Each structure stands twice: as C-alpha cells, then as structure tokens.
XYZ file of C-alpha atoms in Angstrom:
560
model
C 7.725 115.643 6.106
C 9.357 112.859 8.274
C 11.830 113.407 10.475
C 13.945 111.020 11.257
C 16.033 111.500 14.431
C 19.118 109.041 15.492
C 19.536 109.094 19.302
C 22.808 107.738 20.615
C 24.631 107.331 23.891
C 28.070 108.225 24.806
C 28.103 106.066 27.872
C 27.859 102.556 28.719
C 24.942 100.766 30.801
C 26.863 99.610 34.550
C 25.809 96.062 35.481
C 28.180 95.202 37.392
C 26.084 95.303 40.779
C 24.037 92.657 39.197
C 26.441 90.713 38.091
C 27.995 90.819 41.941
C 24.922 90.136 43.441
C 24.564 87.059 40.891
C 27.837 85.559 41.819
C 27.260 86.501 46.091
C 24.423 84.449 45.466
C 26.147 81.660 42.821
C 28.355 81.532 46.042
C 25.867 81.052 48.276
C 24.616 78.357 46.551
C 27.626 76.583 46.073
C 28.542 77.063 49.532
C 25.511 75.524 50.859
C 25.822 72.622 48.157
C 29.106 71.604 49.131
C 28.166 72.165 53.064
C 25.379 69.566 52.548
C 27.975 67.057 50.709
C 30.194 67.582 53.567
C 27.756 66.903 56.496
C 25.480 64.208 54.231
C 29.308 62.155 54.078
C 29.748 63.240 58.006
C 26.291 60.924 58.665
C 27.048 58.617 56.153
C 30.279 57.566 58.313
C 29.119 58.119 61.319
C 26.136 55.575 60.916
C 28.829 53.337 59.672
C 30.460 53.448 62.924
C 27.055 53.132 65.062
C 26.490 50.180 63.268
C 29.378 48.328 63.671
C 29.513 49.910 67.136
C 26.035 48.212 67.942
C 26.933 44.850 65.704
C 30.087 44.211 67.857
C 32.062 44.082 64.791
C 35.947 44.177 65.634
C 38.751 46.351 64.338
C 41.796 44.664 63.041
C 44.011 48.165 62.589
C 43.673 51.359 63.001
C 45.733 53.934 60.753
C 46.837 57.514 60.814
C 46.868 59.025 57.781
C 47.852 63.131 56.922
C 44.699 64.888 57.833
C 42.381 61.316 58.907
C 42.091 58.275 60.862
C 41.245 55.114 58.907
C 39.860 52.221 60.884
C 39.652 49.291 59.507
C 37.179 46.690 60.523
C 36.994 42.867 60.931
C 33.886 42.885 57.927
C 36.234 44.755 55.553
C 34.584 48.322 56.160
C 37.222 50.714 55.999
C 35.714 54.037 57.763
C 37.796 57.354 57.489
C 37.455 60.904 59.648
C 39.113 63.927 60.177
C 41.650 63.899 63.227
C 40.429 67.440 63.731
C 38.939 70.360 61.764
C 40.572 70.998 58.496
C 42.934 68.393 59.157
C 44.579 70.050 62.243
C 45.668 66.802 64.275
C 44.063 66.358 67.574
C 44.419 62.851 68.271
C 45.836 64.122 71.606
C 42.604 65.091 72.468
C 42.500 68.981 71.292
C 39.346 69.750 69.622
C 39.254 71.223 66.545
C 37.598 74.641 65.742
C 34.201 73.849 64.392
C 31.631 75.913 66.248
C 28.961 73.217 65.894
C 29.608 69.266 64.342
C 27.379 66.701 63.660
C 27.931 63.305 66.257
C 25.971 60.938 67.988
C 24.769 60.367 71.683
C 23.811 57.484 73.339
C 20.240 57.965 74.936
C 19.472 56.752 78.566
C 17.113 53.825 76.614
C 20.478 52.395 74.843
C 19.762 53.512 71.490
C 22.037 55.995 69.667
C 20.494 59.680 68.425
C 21.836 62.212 66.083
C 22.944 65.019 67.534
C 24.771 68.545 66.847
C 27.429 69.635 69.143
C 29.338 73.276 69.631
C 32.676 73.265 71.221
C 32.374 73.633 75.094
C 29.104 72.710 74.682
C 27.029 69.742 75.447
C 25.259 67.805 72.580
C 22.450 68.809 71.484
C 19.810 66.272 70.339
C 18.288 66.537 66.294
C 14.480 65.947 66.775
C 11.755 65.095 63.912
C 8.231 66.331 64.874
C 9.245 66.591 68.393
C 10.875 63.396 68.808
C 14.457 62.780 68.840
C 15.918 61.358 65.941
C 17.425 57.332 66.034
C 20.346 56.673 64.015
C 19.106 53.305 62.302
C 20.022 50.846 59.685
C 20.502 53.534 56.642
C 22.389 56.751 56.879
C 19.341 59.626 56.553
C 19.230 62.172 53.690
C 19.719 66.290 54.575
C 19.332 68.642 52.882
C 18.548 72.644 53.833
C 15.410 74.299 53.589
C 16.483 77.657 51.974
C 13.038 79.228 53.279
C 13.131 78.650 56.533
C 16.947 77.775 57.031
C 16.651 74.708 58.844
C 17.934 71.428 58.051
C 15.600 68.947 57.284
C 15.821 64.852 56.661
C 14.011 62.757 54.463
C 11.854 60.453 56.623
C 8.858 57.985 55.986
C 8.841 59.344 52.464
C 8.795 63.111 53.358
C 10.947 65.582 54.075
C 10.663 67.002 57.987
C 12.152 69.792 59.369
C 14.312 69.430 62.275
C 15.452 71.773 65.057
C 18.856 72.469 63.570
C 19.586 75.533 61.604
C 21.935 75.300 58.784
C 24.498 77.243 61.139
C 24.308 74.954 63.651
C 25.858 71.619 61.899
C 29.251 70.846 60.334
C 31.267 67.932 59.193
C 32.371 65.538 62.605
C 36.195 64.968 63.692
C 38.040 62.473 65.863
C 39.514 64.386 68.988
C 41.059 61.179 70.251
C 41.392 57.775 69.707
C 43.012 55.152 72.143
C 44.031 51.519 70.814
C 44.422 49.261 74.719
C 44.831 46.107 75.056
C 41.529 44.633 73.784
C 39.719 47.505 72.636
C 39.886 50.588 70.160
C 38.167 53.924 71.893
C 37.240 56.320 69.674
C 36.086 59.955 70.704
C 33.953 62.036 68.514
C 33.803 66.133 68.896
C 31.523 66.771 71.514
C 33.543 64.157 73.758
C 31.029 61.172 72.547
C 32.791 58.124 73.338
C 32.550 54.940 70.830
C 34.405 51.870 72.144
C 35.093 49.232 69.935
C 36.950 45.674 70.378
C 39.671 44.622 68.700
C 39.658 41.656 66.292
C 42.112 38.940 68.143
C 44.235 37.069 66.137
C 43.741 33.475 67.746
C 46.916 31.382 66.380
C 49.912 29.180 67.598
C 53.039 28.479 65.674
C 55.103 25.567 66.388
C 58.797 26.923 66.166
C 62.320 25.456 65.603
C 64.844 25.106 68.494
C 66.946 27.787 67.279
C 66.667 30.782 69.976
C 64.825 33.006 67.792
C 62.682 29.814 66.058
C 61.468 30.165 62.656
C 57.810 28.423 62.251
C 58.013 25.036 61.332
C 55.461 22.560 60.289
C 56.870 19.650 60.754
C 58.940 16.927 63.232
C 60.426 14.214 62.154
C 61.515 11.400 65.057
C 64.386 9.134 64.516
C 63.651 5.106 64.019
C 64.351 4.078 67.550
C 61.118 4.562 69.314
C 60.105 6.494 72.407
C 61.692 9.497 70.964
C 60.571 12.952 72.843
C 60.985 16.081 71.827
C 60.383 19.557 73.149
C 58.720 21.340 70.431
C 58.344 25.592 70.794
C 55.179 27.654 70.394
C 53.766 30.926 69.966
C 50.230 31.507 71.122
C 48.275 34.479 70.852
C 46.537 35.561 72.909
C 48.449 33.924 75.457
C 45.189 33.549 77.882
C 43.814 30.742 74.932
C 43.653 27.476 76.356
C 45.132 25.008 74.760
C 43.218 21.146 73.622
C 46.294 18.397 72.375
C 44.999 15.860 69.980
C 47.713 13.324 68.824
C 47.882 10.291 65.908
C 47.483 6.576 67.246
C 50.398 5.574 69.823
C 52.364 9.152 69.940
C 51.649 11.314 73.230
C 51.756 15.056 73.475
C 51.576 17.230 76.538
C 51.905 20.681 77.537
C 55.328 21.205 79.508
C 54.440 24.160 82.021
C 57.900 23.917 82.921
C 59.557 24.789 79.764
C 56.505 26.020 77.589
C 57.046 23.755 74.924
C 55.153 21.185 73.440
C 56.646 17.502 74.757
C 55.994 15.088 71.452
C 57.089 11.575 72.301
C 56.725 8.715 69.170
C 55.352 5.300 69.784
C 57.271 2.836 71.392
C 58.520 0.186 69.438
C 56.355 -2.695 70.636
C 53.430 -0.593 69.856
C 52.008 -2.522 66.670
C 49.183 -0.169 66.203
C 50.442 2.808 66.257
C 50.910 5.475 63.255
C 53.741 6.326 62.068
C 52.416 9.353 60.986
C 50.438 12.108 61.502
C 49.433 15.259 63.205
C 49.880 16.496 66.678
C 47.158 19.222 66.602
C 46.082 22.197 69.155
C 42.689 23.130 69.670
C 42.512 27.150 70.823
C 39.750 28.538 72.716
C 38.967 31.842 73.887
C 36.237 32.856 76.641
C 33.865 34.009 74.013
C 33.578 30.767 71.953
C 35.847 31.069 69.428
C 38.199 29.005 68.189
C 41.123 27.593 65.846
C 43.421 25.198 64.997
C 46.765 24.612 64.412
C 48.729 21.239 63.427
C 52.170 19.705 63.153
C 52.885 16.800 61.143
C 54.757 14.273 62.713
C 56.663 11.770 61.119
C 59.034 8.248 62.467
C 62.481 9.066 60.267
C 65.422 11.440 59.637
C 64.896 14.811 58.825
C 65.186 15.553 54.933
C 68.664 16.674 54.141
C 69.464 19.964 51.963
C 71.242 17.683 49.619
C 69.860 15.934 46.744
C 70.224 12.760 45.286
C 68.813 10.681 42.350
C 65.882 8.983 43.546
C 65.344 10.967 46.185
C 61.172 11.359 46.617
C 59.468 14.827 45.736
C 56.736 15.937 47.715
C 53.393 17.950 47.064
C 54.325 20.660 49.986
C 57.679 20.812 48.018
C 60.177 19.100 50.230
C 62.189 15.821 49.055
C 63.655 12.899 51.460
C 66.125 9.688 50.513
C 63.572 8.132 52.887
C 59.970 7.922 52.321
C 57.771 9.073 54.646
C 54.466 7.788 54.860
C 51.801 9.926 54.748
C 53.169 12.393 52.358
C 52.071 12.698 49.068
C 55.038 11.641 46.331
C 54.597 13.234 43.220
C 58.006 12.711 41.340
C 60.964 10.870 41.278
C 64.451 12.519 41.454
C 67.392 12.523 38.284
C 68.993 15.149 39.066
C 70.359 17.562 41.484
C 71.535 21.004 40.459
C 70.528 24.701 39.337
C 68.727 24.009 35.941
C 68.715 27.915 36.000
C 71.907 28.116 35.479
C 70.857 26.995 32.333
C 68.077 28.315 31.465
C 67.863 32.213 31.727
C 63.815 32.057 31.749
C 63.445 29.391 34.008
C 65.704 31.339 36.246
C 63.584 34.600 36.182
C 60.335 33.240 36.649
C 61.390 30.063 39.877
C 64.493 31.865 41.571
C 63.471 29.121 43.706
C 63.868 26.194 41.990
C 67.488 25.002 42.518
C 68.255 22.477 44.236
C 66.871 19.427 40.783
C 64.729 18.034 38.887
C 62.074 15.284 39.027
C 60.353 13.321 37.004
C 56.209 12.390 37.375
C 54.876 9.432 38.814
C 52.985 8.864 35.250
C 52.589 9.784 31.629
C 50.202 12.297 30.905
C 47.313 10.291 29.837
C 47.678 8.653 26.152
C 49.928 8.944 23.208
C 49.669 11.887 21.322
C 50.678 13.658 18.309
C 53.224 16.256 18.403
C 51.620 18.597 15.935
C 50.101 18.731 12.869
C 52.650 17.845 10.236
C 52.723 21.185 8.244
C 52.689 23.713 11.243
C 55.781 24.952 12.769
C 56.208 26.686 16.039
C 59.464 28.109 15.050
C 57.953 30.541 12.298
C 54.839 31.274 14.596
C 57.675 32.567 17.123
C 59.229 35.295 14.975
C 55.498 37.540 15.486
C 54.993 36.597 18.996
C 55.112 38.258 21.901
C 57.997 35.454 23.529
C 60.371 36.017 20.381
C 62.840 37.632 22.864
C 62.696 34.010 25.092
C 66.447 32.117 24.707
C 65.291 28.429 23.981
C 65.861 25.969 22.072
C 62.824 24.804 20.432
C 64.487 24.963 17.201
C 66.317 21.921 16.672
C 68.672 21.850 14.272
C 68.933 19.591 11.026
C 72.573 19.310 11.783
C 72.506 17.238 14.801
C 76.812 17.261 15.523
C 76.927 21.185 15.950
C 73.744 22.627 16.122
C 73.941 24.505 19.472
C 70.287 24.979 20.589
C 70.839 21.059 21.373
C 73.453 21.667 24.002
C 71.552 23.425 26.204
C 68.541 22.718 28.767
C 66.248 24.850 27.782
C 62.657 22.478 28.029
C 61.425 25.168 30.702
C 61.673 28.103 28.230
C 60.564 26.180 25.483
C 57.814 24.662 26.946
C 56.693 28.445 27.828
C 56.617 29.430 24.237
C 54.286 26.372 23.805
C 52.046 27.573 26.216
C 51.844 30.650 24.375
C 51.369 29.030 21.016
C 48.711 27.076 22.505
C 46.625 29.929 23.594
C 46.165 30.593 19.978
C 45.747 26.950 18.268
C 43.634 24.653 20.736
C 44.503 21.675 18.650
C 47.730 21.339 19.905
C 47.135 18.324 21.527
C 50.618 18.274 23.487
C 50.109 21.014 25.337
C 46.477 20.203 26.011
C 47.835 16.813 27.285
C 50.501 19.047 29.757
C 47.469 21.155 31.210
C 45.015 18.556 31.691
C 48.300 16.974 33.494
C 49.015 20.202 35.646
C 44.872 20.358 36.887
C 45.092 16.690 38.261
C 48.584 17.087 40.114
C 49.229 20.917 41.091
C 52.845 21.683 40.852
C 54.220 22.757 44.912
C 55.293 26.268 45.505
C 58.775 27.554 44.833
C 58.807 24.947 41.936
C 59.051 25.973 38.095
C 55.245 23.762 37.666
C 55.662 20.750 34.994
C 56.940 20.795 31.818
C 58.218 18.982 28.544
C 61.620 18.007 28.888
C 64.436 19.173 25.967
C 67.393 17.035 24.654
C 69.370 17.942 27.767
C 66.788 17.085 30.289
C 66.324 13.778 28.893
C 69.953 12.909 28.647
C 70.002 13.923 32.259
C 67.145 11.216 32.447
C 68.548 8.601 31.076
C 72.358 8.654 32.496
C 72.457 12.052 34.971
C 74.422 14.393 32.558
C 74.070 16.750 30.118
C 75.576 15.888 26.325
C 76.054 17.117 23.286
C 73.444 15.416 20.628
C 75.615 12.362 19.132
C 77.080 11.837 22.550
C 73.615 10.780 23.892
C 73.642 7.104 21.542
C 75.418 4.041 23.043
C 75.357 5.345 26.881
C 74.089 2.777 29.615
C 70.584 4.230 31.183
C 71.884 4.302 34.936
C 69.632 6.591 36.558
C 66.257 5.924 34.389
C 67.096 2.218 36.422
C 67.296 3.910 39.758
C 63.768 5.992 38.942
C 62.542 2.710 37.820
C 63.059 1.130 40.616
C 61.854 3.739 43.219
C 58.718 3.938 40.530
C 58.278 -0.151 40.869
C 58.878 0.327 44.769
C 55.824 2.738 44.909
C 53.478 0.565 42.769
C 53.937 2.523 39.259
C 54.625 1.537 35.998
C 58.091 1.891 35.341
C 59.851 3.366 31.996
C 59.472 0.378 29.386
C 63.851 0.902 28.127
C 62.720 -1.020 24.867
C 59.609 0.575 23.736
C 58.836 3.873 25.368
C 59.035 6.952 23.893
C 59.143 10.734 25.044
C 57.984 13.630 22.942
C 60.772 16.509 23.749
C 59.934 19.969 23.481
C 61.938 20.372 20.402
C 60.926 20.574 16.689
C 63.289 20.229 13.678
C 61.165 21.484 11.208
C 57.285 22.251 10.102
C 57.426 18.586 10.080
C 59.113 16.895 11.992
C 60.204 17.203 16.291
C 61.901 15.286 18.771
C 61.648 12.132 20.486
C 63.767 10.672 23.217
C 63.620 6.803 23.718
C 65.297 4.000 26.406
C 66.860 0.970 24.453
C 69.115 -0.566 27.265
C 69.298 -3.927 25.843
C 71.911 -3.049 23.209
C 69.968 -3.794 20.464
C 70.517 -1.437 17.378
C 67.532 0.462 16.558
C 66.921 2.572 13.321
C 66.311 6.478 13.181
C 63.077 6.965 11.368
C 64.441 9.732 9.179
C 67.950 9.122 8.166
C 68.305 5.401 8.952
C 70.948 5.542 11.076
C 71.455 2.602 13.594
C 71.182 4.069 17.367
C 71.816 2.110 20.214
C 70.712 2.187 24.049
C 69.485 5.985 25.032
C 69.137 8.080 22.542
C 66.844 10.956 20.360
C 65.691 10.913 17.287
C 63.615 13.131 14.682
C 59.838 11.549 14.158
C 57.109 13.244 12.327
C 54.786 15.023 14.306
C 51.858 13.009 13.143
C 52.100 9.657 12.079
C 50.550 6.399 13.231
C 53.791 5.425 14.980
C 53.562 8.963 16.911
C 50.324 8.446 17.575
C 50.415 4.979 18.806
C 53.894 5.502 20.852
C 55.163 9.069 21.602
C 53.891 9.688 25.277
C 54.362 13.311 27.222
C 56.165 12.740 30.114
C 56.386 15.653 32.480
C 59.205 17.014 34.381
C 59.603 19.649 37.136
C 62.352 21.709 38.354
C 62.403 22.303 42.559
C-alpha cells in the first residue's frame, strides 16, 4: 500500500534580507556609475581649459549662470563648472564642501598634471606607474577598479592603476573667478590658478557731431573745395595706434587736440584728385594684430530725408538729388511715399520701406511670356498657403469698377507669385524676377524687387495713383524725368511707343496685364476688346502669344 502524504506550510519563506542586500548593492553600483560620469565630465572640462590655457586662446565673456560659470572662448568653446559644490556659489572665493576634487597643477617643468585635492589641503599629484600623470591633448578615460578600489585611467592601450582611491576624487568647482582689465583669472578648488586673456575687440567708429554721436559711415563735403571737417571716433582699445590712409588729393590727420579725425577735400585747382573715396584707419596692437575701419568720403551735399522723382537709389540703401560718384546706382526714383500704406503685406514684411519707390536701371533680361495660356494663378490661390494675402492679382473683367485695380498691391502679389513659382518652374516671369534679384541684390530695409501692379505703373508713368479708365489719355511726365536721369547715366531709356511691361495682374486663365508708354498721342488698339487707348495706359494681352513673347518685358520695381 502507498501512502501518499501532502506536506504543507503555514508560513511564508522571508527574503527580504536578500532583496536589501541586492538593492545596497544595486546602489552601490549606481552610485559609483554616476560618480565616474561625474568626475570623467570633471576631466573632460578641465582638459578643455588646460588646453586653451596652454594655446593662448582668449575669452570673449564670461557668464554666471544659477549653480555654474560659463566661459566662453574666442574658438567658440563654451566650457561650464560649478561655482562651488552642489551649486553653493563661491565665486567670492569660499570653497565648497567636497572633501577631495579633481584639478590640475602646474609642475616646476611648465607642464600641467592631474591632480586630486582635499579642502585645506595641498594638491596631491595622480601618478601612472610611478610617474606623474600629464594632462595632454585628449581628456583620459577613469574608471574604478572595484577590486582594489583605486581609480585607474586608460593609457597606451591599457588600463593602469593610479594612486587615487575612489574616495579620494570628486567632481572640480570654481572658488573664484576675476575678469581685470586684460585678463580672465580663474581659480580651481585647491586654489590652482588658471589665467586667461581676454579676446580684445580692436575697432574704431567714426561718429556724428551730435554729443552722444551715432556711427556713421559716411562724409559728404560741400562743392567749394578745401572743406575740413572734424570727424569723431571711438577706438578700442584706446592704446591702438592709429595708420590714416586717404583717396588722391584729400588729407586726413589725427587732431590730438580735439580727438577727432581732421578730413579736409581737395582744393579746387587740384585736377587729379578724387572726388571720392575712403579715408581709412589702420589699428595696431603690440601683439601684431590688426584691423580696419573706413569712411567714405564724398565732394557734395548730404542726401536729404526727402524724396523726389529722379532722385538716385543706392546699393547701401540711401538716395541723393545729386549723384555721387563712386556709389553704386541701382534705380531711378517715381515716387515718394509709404507704399505700405497701401499694401498691408508689404507693410508687415519692410516696416522699413517708406520713404518711395524706384524703378531698375534695366529690364530683366528678354521678353517673356506671362504664363501659359490655360493656367491661372487665381484658382491655384484658393488651396495655398498665401490665400489669406490682400492683393490684387485678380484683375477684374470689368475694368470701370473692379476694385482690386485701385489699389497698389504689386508687392503682395508678386509674393503669391513667388509662392506659385515654387511649385511650377515654368513660370518663366518669375524665373526672369529671380535671375534679376541674384545679379543686383536688393539693399537692406528695402521690400527687394518686384513686378509692379496697375497702380505702380500709373505711378510710373505720371506720379499718381488712378482708377483703371483714368490711366488712358494722361501725359507720361515722370517716365520723361526717369528717362532722362536713365539717358544721363548711359542706359537705355523707356521706348514711350513700343515698350511694354508685364504687371503682376491676371484677368483670367488666359489672359494678364500689360502696361505700355504711347506719349505721342497716337491711338493705339486694345488687343482684346478693340478699344482705341491713347498715351499711358494698360491693357489685357494673352499670356502667351507671339506678340507677348516678342514685346512684354519684366521690369522690376522696389520699394525703400
């Protein structure tokens, strides 16, 4: 007979000293994980420091942060500490409370060693195999040696022990730092000092006469010659010494007396001298190096605030009645006033551009289709990502009281274009417009170049803005002043009988807008409705015909 016997316990099996002892030692391990992440980012920065230290590489700031010190340095480095353990401040020179931190010495020989410092205690030097250990080009790696409980590094393709025990070796701290006048001195627990110079800003500004001058680049000198002037400067430092250079015929000196800059233009019977040109200053410092800084001087009135038609627009963005040699035209004024005013877009992206608008020098390249006969911009708009944009790109088939014509909107239309092109590269317009834009950059605080609208051109042709119809039978005044300031520079002027501008307007999938000069009176036809039309005046072409083609130009325009 078998017999069969259950056994059973009333109590449970107690593991919880294992599982304490398994998380002491999960915490042990974690603990010395996180210690070896902490000092392995300690050497990592402080070899950071050495180097830059030993490659005389400047700071240009220095920055307190909550619980760290940020220097940045002349290369770009940007090397962080604690200002004190745990974050406890003691950039005025308190040491934290780390019993022992890892730092740097600098040996006898010149070279700097890794070291391990305790708080009232002098450093104490890491050795490898008996020798003292070199910082050197690449931070070493640590890590513990759980046997014997010394830190060792990873040298020559081994790892060596060294003479530090993981107890003796924490994360570093900055107990002080001191910016003086040309240097940065930084002190590292332990009191090791690091002294580091600061990156000098070597510049001059030529200032205006105003008591607290604004920085000017240039001075312009009256016609009557022999003109000086007393220019203003800030140098820094101020020990740089100064080197003049100076166009043909001018002088400039440096006025001990006042500090300024005496500028004096050529005399009148001086028929070799420039008329423009740049007074420049040469700076040099002690240690070799150097910079420049120039003025341009020019014989002439200063430019006035005010505007006029056929005033001269410069590439830096300034205009003058007068020309002044030496600085680069790049339109012709037709019309002063806030275009912004007008246009809501134009307004939000070029707050700046307020005081006109100019017209280029030249047509952009040859004539061009509008667009393919059957596409229309106006539908593509609707799914777009600028359908929210006020324009008036949309023409309207009723020309008398359509009121997208009233309006100068070529800025804000022109953008949509530019959006439209992004997604069909065979709109040849636009691809005209950027090619344009790459060959003559648009200044700052300018809206850049773009296709004029209805309104722009009328402003064009005559210097106001007009309701559609109003546009035929007006004389082309100011399009005659542009020509001749065009003429006077040695460019083609506007041909009033033949010329034609695509306007950044369509009417429909087929057709868009032209505007055209026809100052000799003569009647001309509209292609669409026959209508006679006489001196300025728009019209509706198709986008792509042979008479497009061989006629319709893209004429850019730019508000400043």
């Amino acid at each position: 007979m078998l017999l069969l016997v259950s056994l059973g316990s009333c109590s449970k099996y107690d593991d919880s000293g294992i599982r304490d002892y398994m998380s002491e030692i999960s915490g042990r391990v974690d603990s010395l994980e996180s210690r070896v992440d902490s000092i392995q980012s300690t050497i990592n920065t402080l070899q950071a420091l050495v180097d830059r230290q030993q490659g005389r590489i400047t700071v240009d700031s220095v920055e307190q942060l909550k619980d760290s010190v940020a220097i940045h340095f002349s290369d770009g480095k940007i090397v962080s500490l604690a200002d004190g353990e745990d974050g406890n401040p003691a950039s005025d020179g308190t040491p934290g409370s780390t019993p022992a931190a890892i730092t740097v010495v600098k040996g006898e020989d010149g070279v700097y060693y890794w070291a391990t410092v305790k708080e009232g205690e002098e450093p104490k030097v890491i050795e490898v195999d008996g020798k003292k250990f070199p910082t050197s080009t690449e931070a070493p790696k640590i890590r513990i040696n759980e046997e014997s409980g010394y830190w060792e590094v990873y040298s020559n393709g081994e790892w060596k022990t060294t003479n530090v025990s993981a107890e003796d070796a924490g994360a570093t701290y900055i107990t002080k730092i001191e910016e003086k006048e040309t240097t940065i001195d930084v002190t590292l627990a332990g009191d090791v000092p690091l002294t580091f110079e600061k990156t000098i800003e070597l510049s001059l500004q030529f200032l205006s006469k105003e008591e607290e001058g604004e920085a000017i680049t240039a001075a312009y000198f009256p016609s009557e010659a022999g003109e000086t002037q007393g220019i203003k400067y800030k140098v820094t430092p101020a020990n740089a010494q100064i080197t003049l250079t100076k166009p043909e015929g001018w002088k400039a000196v440096l006025n001990e007396e006042t500090g300024e800059i005496d500028i004096t233009s050529p005399s009148s019977n001086n028929t070799y001298a420039e008329k423009y040109g740049k007074v420049s200053a040469l700076l040099t410092l002690e240690d070799g190096s150097s910079a420049i800084a120039s003025l341009d001087v020019y014989i002439g009135n200063p430019p006035s605030s005010e505007v006029f038609v056929g005033d001269y627009l410069y590439s830096d963005g300034t205009w003058s009645t007068d020309l002044y040699e030496g600085k680069e035209v790049i339109g012709i004024v037709f019309w002063a006033g806030n275009l912004g005013a007008e246009d809501a877009e134009l307004a939000k992206d070029h707050p700046d551009a307020v005081n006109g608008l100019a017209v280029s020098l030249e047509y952009a390249f040859n004539p061009v289709n509008w667009l393919p006969n059957t596409i229309s911009i106006a539908d593509w708009i609707e799914t777009s990502d600028v359908s929210g944009i006020e324009n008036s790109l949309q023409g309207g088939t009723d020309k008398d009281t359509e009121p997208s014509n009233f309006y100068a909107l070529g800025y804000a239309n022109t953008k949509i274009m530019r959006a439209f092109f992004e997604e069909y590269a065979g709109f040849t317009l636009l691809d005209y417009l950027t090619r344009f834009e790459k060959e003559n950059p648009a200044p700052e605080k300018t809206s850049g170049w773009f296709i004029p609208s209805v309104q722009e051109f009328s402003r064009l042709c005559f210097g106001s803005s007009t309701a559609y119809t109003n546009l035929v039978g007006k004389e082309c005044t100011v399009v005659t002043t542009v020509n001749e300031k065009l003429e006077a520079l040695g460019y083609t002027p506007f041909n009033l009988e033949t010329d034609r501008l695509w306007l950044s307007m369509e009417c429909d999938e087929s057709r868009a807008y032209v505007g055209y000069f026809n100052n000799n009176g003569d009647a001309v036809e509209d292609e669409i409705t026959g209508e006679l039309l006489g001196f300025a005046n728009t019209s509706r072409a198709f986008k792509s015909t042979t008479i497009a083609a061989q006629m319709s130009y893209v004429r850019p325009v730019i508000a400043f």
